[in-house]
Coordinates of N, CA and C in Angstrom, one line a residue:
M1 N -14.9 -27.0 -4.1 CA -13.9 -26.4 -3.2 C -13.0 -27.5 -2.8
T2 N -11.7 -27.2 -2.9 CA -10.7 -28.2 -2.4 C -10.5 -28.1 -0.9
E3 N -10.0 -29.1 -0.3 CA -9.9 -29.2 1.2 C -8.7 -28.4 1.7
L4 N -8.9 -27.7 2.8 CA -7.8 -26.9 3.4 C -6.8 -27.9 4.0
Q5 N -5.6 -27.8 3.6 CA -4.5 -28.6 4.1 C -3.5 -27.8 4.9
R6 N -2.6 -28.4 5.6 CA -1.6 -27.7 6.3 C -0.2 -28.3 6.2
L7 N 0.8 -27.5 5.9 CA 2.2 -28.0 5.8 C 2.9 -27.5 7.1
R8 N 3.4 -28.5 7.8 CA 4.0 -28.2 9.1 C 5.5 -27.9 8.8
R9 N 5.9 -26.8 9.5 CA 7.3 -26.3 9.3 C 8.1 -26.8 10.5
P10 N 9.5 -26.8 10.4 CA 10.3 -27.4 11.5 C 10.1 -26.7 12.9
D11 N 9.6 -25.5 12.9 CA 9.4 -24.8 14.2 C 8.0 -25.0 14.8
G12 N 7.2 -25.9 14.1 CA 5.9 -26.2 14.5 C 4.8 -25.3 13.9
E13 N 5.2 -24.2 13.3 CA 4.2 -23.4 12.6 C 3.6 -24.1 11.4
T14 N 2.4 -23.7 10.9 CA 1.8 -24.4 9.8 C 1.4 -23.4 8.7
L15 N 1.6 -23.8 7.5 CA 1.2 -23.1 6.3 C -0.1 -23.7 5.8
A16 N -1.2 -22.9 5.7 CA -2.4 -23.4 5.2 C -2.4 -23.3 3.7
Y17 N -2.9 -24.3 3.0 CA -2.9 -24.3 1.5 C -4.1 -25.1 1.0
H18 N -4.4 -24.8 -0.3 CA -5.3 -25.6 -1.1 C -4.6 -26.2 -2.3
R19 N -4.8 -27.4 -2.6 CA -4.2 -28.1 -3.7 C -5.2 -28.6 -4.7
R20 N -5.1 -28.3 -5.9 CA -6.0 -28.9 -6.9 C -5.2 -29.7 -7.9
E21 N -5.6 -31.0 -8.0 CA -4.8 -31.9 -8.9 C -5.1 -31.6 -10.3
G22 N -4.1 -31.8 -11.2 CA -4.2 -31.5 -12.6 C -2.9 -31.9 -13.3
T23 N -2.8 -31.4 -14.5 CA -1.7 -31.8 -15.4 C -0.7 -30.6 -15.5
G24 N 0.4 -30.9 -16.1 CA 1.4 -29.9 -16.4 C 2.1 -29.4 -15.1
P25 N 3.0 -28.3 -15.3 CA 3.7 -27.8 -14.1 C 2.6 -27.3 -13.1
T26 N 2.9 -27.4 -11.9 CA 2.0 -27.0 -10.8 C 2.1 -25.4 -10.7
V27 N 0.9 -24.8 -10.9 CA 0.9 -23.3 -10.8 C 0.8 -23.0 -9.3
L28 N 1.8 -22.3 -8.8 CA 1.9 -22.0 -7.3 C 1.6 -20.5 -7.1
W29 N 0.5 -20.2 -6.5 CA 0.2 -18.8 -6.1 C 0.9 -18.4 -4.9
I30 N 1.7 -17.2 -5.1 CA 2.4 -16.6 -4.0 C 1.9 -15.2 -3.8
G31 N 1.1 -15.0 -2.7 CA 0.4 -13.8 -2.6 C 1.2 -12.6 -2.1
G32 N 0.5 -11.5 -1.9 CA 1.2 -10.2 -1.6 C 1.2 -10.0 -0.1
F33 N 1.8 -8.8 0.3 CA 2.0 -8.4 1.7 C 0.6 -8.2 2.3
R34 N 0.3 -8.9 3.4 CA -1.0 -8.8 4.1 C -2.2 -9.2 3.3
S35 N -2.0 -10.0 2.3 CA -3.1 -10.6 1.5 C -3.1 -12.1 1.8
D36 N -4.2 -12.7 1.3 CA -4.3 -14.2 1.5 C -4.8 -14.9 0.3
M37 N -4.9 -16.2 0.4 CA -5.2 -17.0 -0.7 C -6.7 -17.0 -1.1
E38 N -7.5 -16.2 -0.4 CA -8.9 -16.1 -0.8 C -9.1 -14.8 -1.6
G39 N -8.0 -14.2 -2.1 CA -8.2 -13.0 -2.9 C -8.7 -13.2 -4.3
T40 N -9.0 -12.1 -5.0 CA -9.6 -12.2 -6.3 C -8.7 -13.0 -7.3
K41 N -7.5 -12.6 -7.3 CA -6.6 -13.3 -8.3 C -6.3 -14.7 -8.0
A42 N -6.1 -15.0 -6.7 CA -5.9 -16.4 -6.4 C -7.1 -17.3 -6.7
L43 N -8.3 -16.8 -6.5 CA -9.5 -17.6 -6.7 C -9.8 -17.6 -8.2
A44 N -9.4 -16.6 -9.0 CA -9.6 -16.6 -10.4 C -8.7 -17.7 -11.0
L45 N -7.5 -17.8 -10.5 CA -6.6 -18.9 -11.0 C -7.1 -20.3 -10.6
D46 N -7.7 -20.4 -9.4 CA -8.3 -21.6 -8.9 C -9.4 -22.1 -9.9
Q47 N -10.3 -21.1 -10.3 CA -11.4 -21.4 -11.2 C -10.8 -21.9 -12.5
A48 N -9.8 -21.1 -13.0 CA -9.2 -21.5 -14.3 C -8.6 -22.9 -14.2
A49 N -7.9 -23.2 -13.1 CA -7.3 -24.5 -12.9 C -8.4 -25.6 -12.9
A50 N -9.5 -25.4 -12.3 CA -10.6 -26.3 -12.3 C -11.2 -26.6 -13.7
E51 N -11.3 -25.5 -14.4 CA -11.9 -25.6 -15.8 C -10.9 -26.2 -16.8
R52 N -9.6 -25.9 -16.6 CA -8.7 -26.3 -17.6 C -7.8 -27.4 -17.3
G53 N -8.0 -28.0 -16.1 CA -7.2 -29.2 -15.7 C -5.8 -28.9 -15.2
W54 N -5.5 -27.6 -14.8 CA -4.2 -27.3 -14.2 C -4.0 -28.0 -12.9
A55 N -2.8 -28.3 -12.6 CA -2.4 -28.6 -11.2 C -2.1 -27.2 -10.6
Y56 N -2.7 -27.0 -9.3 CA -2.6 -25.6 -8.8 C -2.6 -25.7 -7.3
V57 N -1.7 -24.9 -6.7 CA -1.6 -24.7 -5.2 C -1.6 -23.3 -4.9
R58 N -2.4 -22.9 -3.9 CA -2.4 -21.6 -3.3 C -2.2 -21.7 -1.8
F59 N -1.5 -20.8 -1.2 CA -1.2 -20.9 0.2 C -1.1 -19.5 0.9
D60 N -1.2 -19.5 2.2 CA -1.1 -18.3 3.0 C 0.3 -18.3 3.6
H61 N 0.9 -17.1 3.5 CA 2.2 -16.9 4.1 C 2.1 -17.0 5.7
F62 N 3.2 -17.3 6.3 CA 3.4 -17.2 7.7 C 2.7 -15.9 8.2
A63 N 1.9 -16.0 9.3 CA 1.2 -14.9 9.9 C 0.2 -14.2 9.0
H64 N -0.3 -14.9 7.9 CA -1.3 -14.4 7.0 C -2.5 -15.4 7.0
G65 N -3.6 -14.9 6.8 CA -4.8 -15.7 6.5 C -5.0 -16.9 7.5
A66 N -5.1 -18.1 7.0 CA -5.3 -19.3 7.8 C -4.0 -19.9 8.3
S67 N -2.9 -19.4 7.9 CA -1.6 -19.9 8.4 C -1.3 -19.4 9.8
S68 N -0.5 -20.1 10.5 CA -0.1 -19.7 11.9 C 1.0 -18.7 11.9
G69 N 1.4 -18.2 13.0 CA 2.5 -17.3 13.1 C 2.2 -16.0 13.8
D70 N 3.3 -15.5 14.5 CA 3.2 -14.2 15.1 C 3.7 -13.1 14.1
W71 N 2.8 -12.2 13.8 CA 3.2 -11.2 12.7 C 4.5 -10.5 13.1
R72 N 4.8 -10.3 14.3 CA 6.0 -9.5 14.7 C 7.3 -10.4 14.4
Q73 N 7.1 -11.6 14.1 CA 8.2 -12.5 13.8 C 8.4 -12.7 12.3
A74 N 7.5 -12.1 11.5 CA 7.5 -12.3 10.1 C 8.7 -11.5 9.4
T75 N 9.4 -12.1 8.5 CA 10.4 -11.5 7.7 C 10.4 -12.0 6.3
I76 N 11.1 -11.2 5.4 CA 11.2 -11.7 4.0 C 11.8 -13.0 3.9
G77 N 12.9 -13.3 4.7 CA 13.5 -14.6 4.6 C 12.6 -15.7 5.1
R78 N 11.8 -15.5 6.1 CA 10.9 -16.5 6.6 C 9.9 -16.8 5.4
W79 N 9.3 -15.8 4.8 CA 8.3 -16.0 3.7 C 9.0 -16.7 2.6
A80 N 10.2 -16.4 2.2 CA 10.9 -17.0 1.1 C 11.2 -18.5 1.4
E81 N 11.6 -18.8 2.7 CA 11.9 -20.2 3.0 C 10.6 -21.0 3.0
D82 N 9.5 -20.4 3.4 CA 8.2 -21.1 3.4 C 7.8 -21.3 2.0
A83 N 8.0 -20.4 1.1 CA 7.6 -20.6 -0.3 C 8.4 -21.7 -0.9
A84 N 9.7 -21.8 -0.5 CA 10.6 -22.9 -1.0 C 10.1 -24.2 -0.4
A85 N 9.6 -24.2 0.8 CA 9.0 -25.4 1.4 C 7.8 -25.9 0.7
M86 N 7.0 -25.0 0.2 CA 5.8 -25.3 -0.6 C 6.2 -26.0 -1.9
I87 N 7.3 -25.5 -2.5 CA 7.8 -26.1 -3.7 C 8.3 -27.6 -3.4
D88 N 9.0 -27.7 -2.3 CA 9.5 -29.0 -1.9 C 8.4 -30.0 -1.7
A89 N 7.2 -29.5 -1.3 CA 6.0 -30.4 -1.0 C 5.3 -30.8 -2.3
I90 N 5.7 -30.2 -3.5 CA 5.0 -30.5 -4.7 C 6.0 -31.3 -5.6
E91 N 5.4 -32.2 -6.3 CA 6.2 -33.0 -7.2 C 6.3 -32.4 -8.6
G92 N 7.4 -32.5 -9.3 CA 7.5 -32.0 -10.6 C 7.8 -30.5 -10.7
P93 N 7.8 -30.0 -12.0 CA 8.1 -28.6 -12.2 C 7.0 -27.7 -11.6
V94 N 7.4 -26.5 -11.3 CA 6.5 -25.5 -10.7 C 6.5 -24.2 -11.5
L95 N 5.3 -23.6 -11.6 CA 5.2 -22.3 -12.3 C 4.7 -21.3 -11.2
P96 N 5.6 -20.6 -10.5 CA 5.2 -19.6 -9.5 C 4.5 -18.4 -10.2
V97 N 3.4 -18.0 -9.5 CA 2.8 -16.8 -9.9 C 2.8 -15.9 -8.6
G98 N 3.7 -14.9 -8.7 CA 4.0 -14.0 -7.5 C 3.4 -12.6 -7.7
S99 N 2.6 -12.2 -6.7 CA 2.0 -10.9 -6.7 C 2.6 -10.0 -5.7
S100 N 3.1 -8.8 -6.2 CA 3.7 -7.8 -5.3 C 4.8 -8.4 -4.4
L101 N 4.7 -8.5 -3.1 CA 5.6 -9.2 -2.3 C 5.9 -10.6 -2.9
G102 N 4.9 -11.3 -3.3 CA 5.0 -12.6 -3.9 C 5.9 -12.6 -5.1
G103 N 6.0 -11.4 -5.8 CA 6.9 -11.3 -7.0 C 8.4 -11.3 -6.5
W104 N 8.6 -10.6 -5.4 CA 10.0 -10.7 -4.8 C 10.3 -12.1 -4.4
L105 N 9.4 -12.8 -3.8 CA 9.7 -14.1 -3.3 C 9.9 -15.1 -4.5
A106 N 9.1 -14.9 -5.5 CA 9.2 -15.7 -6.7 C 10.6 -15.6 -7.4
L107 N 11.1 -14.3 -7.3 CA 12.5 -14.1 -7.9 C 13.5 -14.7 -7.0
L108 N 13.3 -14.6 -5.7 CA 14.3 -15.3 -4.7 C 14.3 -16.8 -5.0
L109 N 13.1 -17.4 -5.3 CA 13.1 -18.8 -5.6 C 13.9 -19.2 -6.8
Q110 N 14.2 -18.2 -7.7 CA 15.0 -18.5 -8.9 C 16.4 -19.0 -8.5
T111 N 16.8 -18.5 -7.3 CA 18.2 -19.0 -6.8 C 18.0 -20.1 -5.8
M112 N 16.9 -20.1 -5.1 CA 16.7 -21.1 -4.0 C 16.3 -22.5 -4.6
R113 N 15.5 -22.5 -5.6 CA 15.1 -23.7 -6.2 C 15.1 -23.6 -7.8
P114 N 16.2 -23.3 -8.4 CA 16.2 -23.0 -9.8 C 15.8 -24.3 -10.7
E115 N 16.2 -25.4 -10.2 CA 15.9 -26.7 -10.9 C 14.5 -27.0 -11.0
R116 N 13.7 -26.4 -10.1 CA 12.2 -26.7 -10.1 C 11.3 -25.7 -10.8
I117 N 11.9 -24.6 -11.3 CA 11.1 -23.6 -11.9 C 10.9 -23.8 -13.4
A118 N 9.7 -24.0 -13.8 CA 9.4 -24.2 -15.3 C 9.3 -22.8 -16.0
A119 N 8.6 -21.9 -15.3 CA 8.4 -20.5 -15.8 C 7.8 -19.7 -14.7
T120 N 7.7 -18.4 -14.8 CA 7.2 -17.6 -13.8 C 6.4 -16.4 -14.3
V121 N 5.3 -16.2 -13.5 CA 4.5 -15.0 -13.8 C 4.6 -14.1 -12.6
L122 N 4.8 -12.8 -12.9 CA 5.0 -11.8 -11.8 C 3.9 -10.7 -12.0
I123 N 3.2 -10.3 -10.9 CA 2.2 -9.3 -11.0 C 2.7 -8.1 -10.1
A124 N 3.0 -7.0 -10.7 CA 3.6 -5.8 -10.0 C 4.7 -6.3 -9.0
P125 N 5.7 -6.9 -9.5 CA 6.7 -7.5 -8.6 C 7.4 -6.4 -7.7
A126 N 7.3 -6.6 -6.4 CA 7.8 -5.6 -5.5 C 9.1 -6.0 -4.9
A127 N 10.1 -6.4 -5.7 CA 11.4 -6.7 -5.3 C 12.0 -5.6 -4.4
D128 N 12.6 -5.9 -3.3 CA 13.3 -4.9 -2.5 C 12.4 -3.9 -1.9
F129 N 11.1 -4.1 -1.8 CA 10.1 -3.1 -1.5 C 10.4 -2.5 -0.1
T130 N 10.9 -3.3 0.8 CA 11.1 -2.7 2.2 C 12.1 -1.6 2.1
E131 N 13.1 -1.7 1.3 CA 14.2 -0.7 1.3 C 13.9 0.4 0.3
R132 N 13.4 0.0 -0.9 CA 13.2 1.0 -2.0 C 11.9 1.7 -2.0
L133 N 10.8 1.1 -1.5 CA 9.5 1.6 -1.6 C 8.9 2.0 -0.2
M134 N 8.9 1.0 0.7 CA 8.2 1.2 2.0 C 8.9 2.2 2.9
W135 N 10.2 1.9 3.2 CA 10.9 2.7 4.2 C 10.9 4.2 3.8
P136 N 11.3 4.5 2.5 CA 11.3 6.0 2.1 C 9.9 6.6 2.2
S137 N 8.8 5.8 2.1 CA 7.5 6.4 2.1 C 6.9 6.6 3.5
L138 N 7.6 6.1 4.5 CA 7.1 6.3 5.9 C 7.4 7.7 6.4
E139 N 6.5 8.2 7.2 CA 6.7 9.5 7.8 C 7.9 9.4 8.8
D140 N 8.6 10.5 8.9 CA 9.8 10.5 9.7 C 9.6 10.0 11.1
H141 N 8.5 10.4 11.8 CA 8.3 10.0 13.1 C 8.1 8.5 13.2
T142 N 7.5 7.9 12.2 CA 7.3 6.4 12.1 C 8.7 5.7 12.0
R143 N 9.5 6.2 11.1 CA 10.9 5.6 11.0 C 11.6 5.7 12.3
Q144 N 11.5 6.9 13.0 CA 12.2 7.0 14.2 C 11.7 6.1 15.3
A145 N 10.4 5.9 15.3 CA 9.8 4.9 16.3 C 10.3 3.5 16.0
I146 N 10.4 3.1 14.8 CA 10.9 1.8 14.4 C 12.3 1.6 14.9
L147 N 13.2 2.6 14.6 CA 14.6 2.5 15.0 C 14.7 2.6 16.5
R148 N 13.9 3.4 17.2 CA 14.0 3.6 18.6 C 13.4 2.4 19.4
D149 N 12.2 2.0 19.0 CA 11.4 1.1 19.8 C 11.4 -0.3 19.2
G150 N 11.9 -0.5 18.0 CA 11.9 -1.8 17.4 C 10.6 -2.1 16.6
E151 N 9.6 -1.2 16.7 CA 8.4 -1.4 15.9 C 7.5 -0.1 16.0
A152 N 6.6 0.0 15.1 CA 5.6 1.1 15.1 C 4.3 0.6 14.4
M153 N 3.2 1.1 15.0 CA 1.9 0.7 14.4 C 1.6 1.7 13.3
I154 N 1.1 1.2 12.2 CA 0.7 2.1 11.1 C -0.7 1.7 10.6
S155 N -1.3 2.6 9.9 CA -2.7 2.3 9.3 C -2.6 2.6 7.9
E156 N -3.0 1.7 7.1 CA -2.9 1.8 5.6 C -4.2 1.4 4.9
K157 N -4.6 2.2 4.0 CA -5.9 1.9 3.3 C -5.8 0.6 2.6
G158 N -6.7 -0.3 2.9 CA -6.8 -1.6 2.2 C -6.0 -2.6 3.0
L159 N -5.1 -2.2 3.9 CA -4.3 -3.2 4.7 C -4.7 -3.1 6.2
G160 N -5.4 -2.0 6.6 CA -5.8 -1.9 8.0 C -4.6 -1.4 8.9
D161 N -4.7 -1.7 10.2 CA -3.7 -1.3 11.2 C -2.8 -2.5 11.4
Y162 N -1.5 -2.3 11.3 CA -0.5 -3.4 11.6 C 0.8 -2.8 12.0
V163 N 1.6 -3.7 12.5 CA 2.9 -3.3 13.1 C 4.0 -3.5 12.0
L164 N 4.9 -2.5 11.9 CA 6.1 -2.7 11.1 C 7.3 -2.8 12.1
T165 N 8.1 -3.8 11.9 CA 9.2 -4.1 12.9 C 10.6 -3.7 12.2
R166 N 11.5 -3.3 13.1 CA 12.8 -3.1 12.7 C 13.4 -4.4 12.2
R167 N 13.1 -5.5 12.8 CA 13.6 -6.8 12.4 C 13.3 -7.1 11.0
M168 N 12.0 -6.8 10.5 CA 11.7 -7.0 9.1 C 12.6 -6.2 8.1
F169 N 12.8 -5.0 8.4 CA 13.6 -4.1 7.6 C 15.0 -4.6 7.6
E170 N 15.6 -4.9 8.7 CA 17.0 -5.3 8.8 C 17.2 -6.6 8.1
E171 N 16.4 -7.6 8.4 CA 16.5 -8.9 7.8 C 16.4 -8.8 6.3
A172 N 15.5 -8.0 5.8 CA 15.3 -7.9 4.3 C 16.6 -7.4 3.6
R173 N 17.5 -6.7 4.3 CA 18.7 -6.3 3.6 C 19.5 -7.4 3.1
D174 N 19.4 -8.6 3.7 CA 20.1 -9.8 3.3 C 19.4 -10.4 2.1
R175 N 18.3 -9.9 1.7 CA 17.5 -10.5 0.6 C 17.3 -9.6 -0.6
L176 N 18.0 -8.5 -0.6 CA 17.8 -7.5 -1.7 C 18.4 -8.1 -3.0
I177 N 17.8 -7.8 -4.1 CA 18.2 -8.4 -5.4 C 18.4 -7.4 -6.5
L178 N 18.0 -6.1 -6.3 CA 18.0 -5.2 -7.4 C 19.3 -4.4 -7.5
D179 N 20.4 -4.9 -6.9 CA 21.7 -4.3 -7.1 C 22.7 -5.1 -7.9
A180 N 22.2 -6.2 -8.4 CA 23.1 -7.1 -9.2 C 22.2 -7.9 -10.2
P181 N 22.8 -8.5 -11.2 CA 22.0 -9.3 -12.1 C 21.2 -10.4 -11.4
I182 N 20.0 -10.7 -11.9 CA 19.1 -11.7 -11.4 C 19.1 -12.9 -12.3
R183 N 19.7 -14.0 -11.9 CA 19.7 -15.2 -12.8 C 18.4 -15.8 -12.7
A184 N 17.8 -16.2 -13.8 CA 16.5 -16.8 -13.8 C 16.4 -18.0 -14.7
A185 N 15.5 -18.9 -14.4 CA 15.2 -20.1 -15.2 C 13.9 -20.0 -15.8
G186 N 13.8 -20.4 -17.1 CA 12.5 -20.4 -17.8 C 12.1 -19.0 -18.1
A187 N 11.0 -18.9 -18.9 CA 10.4 -17.7 -19.3 C 9.7 -17.0 -18.1
I188 N 9.7 -15.6 -18.2 CA 9.0 -14.8 -17.2 C 8.1 -13.8 -17.9
H189 N 6.9 -13.8 -17.4 CA 5.9 -12.8 -17.9 C 5.5 -11.9 -16.7
I190 N 5.6 -10.6 -16.9 CA 5.3 -9.6 -15.9 C 4.1 -8.8 -16.3
L191 N 3.1 -8.7 -15.4 CA 2.0 -7.8 -15.6 C 2.1 -6.7 -14.6
Q192 N 2.1 -5.4 -15.2 CA 2.3 -4.2 -14.4 C 1.4 -3.1 -14.9
G193 N 0.7 -2.5 -13.9 CA -0.2 -1.4 -14.2 C 0.6 -0.1 -14.2
R194 N 0.4 0.7 -15.2 CA 1.1 2.0 -15.3 C 0.6 3.0 -14.2
L195 N -0.7 2.8 -13.7 CA -1.2 3.6 -12.7 C -1.0 3.1 -11.3
D196 N -0.1 2.1 -11.1 CA 0.2 1.5 -9.9 C 0.9 2.5 -9.0
D197 N 0.3 2.9 -7.8 CA 0.9 3.9 -6.9 C 1.6 3.2 -5.7
S198 N 1.6 1.9 -5.7 CA 2.3 1.1 -4.7 C 3.6 0.6 -5.2
V199 N 3.6 0.0 -6.4 CA 4.8 -0.4 -7.0 C 4.9 0.2 -8.4
P200 N 5.6 1.4 -8.5 CA 5.6 2.1 -9.7 C 6.1 1.3 -10.9
W201 N 5.6 1.6 -12.1 CA 5.9 0.8 -13.2 C 7.4 0.8 -13.5
R202 N 8.1 1.9 -13.2 CA 9.5 2.0 -13.4 C 10.3 1.0 -12.5
H203 N 9.7 0.7 -11.4 CA 10.3 -0.4 -10.6 C 10.3 -1.7 -11.3
A204 N 9.3 -2.0 -12.0 CA 9.2 -3.2 -12.8 C 10.3 -3.2 -14.0
L205 N 10.5 -2.0 -14.5 CA 11.5 -1.8 -15.6 C 12.9 -2.2 -15.1
R206 N 13.2 -1.7 -13.9 CA 14.5 -2.0 -13.3 C 14.6 -3.5 -13.1
T207 N 13.6 -4.1 -12.6 CA 13.6 -5.6 -12.5 C 13.9 -6.3 -13.8
V208 N 13.2 -5.9 -14.8 CA 13.4 -6.5 -16.2 C 14.8 -6.3 -16.6
D209 N 15.4 -5.1 -16.4 CA 16.8 -4.8 -16.8 C 17.8 -5.7 -16.2
L210 N 17.5 -6.2 -15.0 CA 18.5 -7.0 -14.3 C 18.3 -8.5 -14.5
I211 N 17.2 -9.0 -15.0 CA 17.0 -10.4 -15.2 C 17.9 -10.9 -16.4
E212 N 18.6 -12.0 -16.1 CA 19.5 -12.6 -17.1 C 19.1 -14.1 -17.2
G213 N 19.3 -14.6 -18.4 CA 19.1 -16.1 -18.6 C 17.7 -16.5 -18.9
A214 N 16.8 -15.6 -19.0 CA 15.4 -15.9 -19.3 C 14.8 -14.9 -20.2
D215 N 13.9 -15.4 -21.1 CA 13.1 -14.6 -21.9 C 12.0 -13.9 -21.0
V216 N 12.0 -12.5 -21.1 CA 11.1 -11.8 -20.3 C 10.1 -11.0 -21.1
T217 N 8.8 -11.1 -20.8 CA 7.8 -10.3 -21.4 C 7.2 -9.4 -20.4
L218 N 7.2 -8.1 -20.6 CA 6.6 -7.1 -19.8 C 5.3 -6.6 -20.4
E219 N 4.2 -6.9 -19.8 CA 2.9 -6.4 -20.2 C 2.5 -5.2 -19.4
L220 N 2.7 -4.0 -19.9 CA 2.4 -2.8 -19.2 C 1.0 -2.4 -19.5
I221 N 0.2 -2.3 -18.5 CA -1.3 -2.1 -18.7 C -1.6 -0.6 -18.4
E222 N -1.9 0.1 -19.5 CA -2.0 1.6 -19.4 C -2.9 2.1 -18.3
D223 N -4.1 1.5 -18.1 CA -5.0 2.0 -17.1 C -5.0 1.0 -15.9
G224 N -4.0 0.2 -15.7 CA -4.0 -0.7 -14.6 C -3.5 -0.2 -13.3
D225 N -4.0 -0.6 -12.1 CA -3.6 -0.2 -10.8 C -2.7 -1.3 -10.2
H226 N -2.5 -1.2 -8.9 CA -1.7 -2.2 -8.3 C -2.4 -3.5 -8.2
R227 N -3.7 -3.5 -7.9 CA -4.4 -4.8 -7.7 C -4.5 -5.6 -8.9
L228 N -4.7 -5.0 -10.1 CA -4.9 -5.7 -11.3 C -5.9 -6.9 -11.1
S229 N -7.1 -6.5 -10.6 CA -8.1 -7.5 -10.3 C -9.4 -7.3 -11.1
R230 N -9.4 -6.4 -12.1 CA -10.6 -6.3 -12.9 C -10.8 -7.5 -13.8
P231 N -11.9 -7.7 -14.3 CA -12.1 -8.9 -15.2 C -11.1 -8.9 -16.3
Q232 N -10.8 -7.8 -17.0 CA -9.8 -7.8 -18.1 C -8.4 -8.1 -17.6
D233 N -8.1 -7.7 -16.4 CA -6.8 -8.0 -15.8 C -6.7 -9.5 -15.5
L234 N -7.8 -10.1 -15.0 CA -7.8 -11.5 -14.7 C -7.6 -12.3 -15.9
D235 N -8.3 -11.9 -17.0 CA -8.1 -12.5 -18.3 C -6.7 -12.5 -18.7
R236 N -6.0 -11.4 -18.6 CA -4.6 -11.3 -18.9 C -3.7 -12.3 -18.1
L237 N -4.0 -12.3 -16.8 CA -3.3 -13.2 -15.9 C -3.4 -14.7 -16.3
I238 N -4.7 -15.1 -16.6 CA -4.9 -16.5 -16.9 C -4.3 -16.8 -18.3
A239 N -4.3 -15.9 -19.2 CA -3.7 -16.0 -20.5 C -2.2 -16.2 -20.4
A240 N -1.6 -15.4 -19.5 CA -0.1 -15.5 -19.3 C 0.3 -16.8 -18.7
V241 N -0.5 -17.3 -17.8 CA -0.2 -18.6 -17.2 C -0.4 -19.7 -18.2
D242 N -1.5 -19.6 -19.0 CA -1.7 -20.6 -20.0 C -0.6 -20.7 -21.0
R243 N -0.1 -19.5 -21.5 CA 1.0 -19.5 -22.5 C 2.2 -20.1 -21.9
L244 N 2.6 -19.8 -20.7 CA 3.8 -20.3 -20.1 C 3.7 -21.8 -19.8
R245 N 2.5 -22.3 -19.5 CA 2.4 -23.7 -19.2 C 2.6 -24.5 -20.5
A246 N 2.4 -23.9 -21.6 CA 2.5 -24.6 -22.9 C 3.9 -24.6 -23.5
L247 N 4.8 -23.8 -22.9 CA 6.2 -23.8 -23.4 C 6.9 -25.1 -23.2

């Protein structure tokens, strides 16, 4: 087990992370909404890194896991800036692996740190999910509470009880990327389950259609769900990272 480290941000908050030394571009795990770096996929990549000699970093977003932060202050922009700060703390080329929300952040990094990106793996990339997926799915009384009171408590299977803030939705509108071409650096491999009921596979197709400047592989998994954490899914993930590391 690698030692837990902390990256201090300018406002005094800290990002918790684990770093594994190795060769090649550093594989950077960027997790999903309300998930942390102790999840199945993050740990599967850590084991693969240990066995195969990859350089690897996994971290928790602001207000997630072992990182500090007030959840009510969390925004897409904050998470994107923190992910960029993690890249700045790493030497050499980086291979982001973004899951769900992390997929959106990994695509934002294509414009924030394009010179640092060697290649990218996306797992059910949830680009623009606040506007295109989450907001439309909320019950009307929840949307009204967010607009009226600035926040609402919701309960979601697998994610528990948490607050959704008007601030998060409004700030995210400055980070939307699915209304224009997405300039990308290096090759991109997307893993997407056809049975995903959180980020529908057609959402991934729209993302693919907009990416320019990079070779894109879309691996559509017929019986795959949103998590893509079964042994066979983890094998696909590790294989995708291995292939892109070798390019």
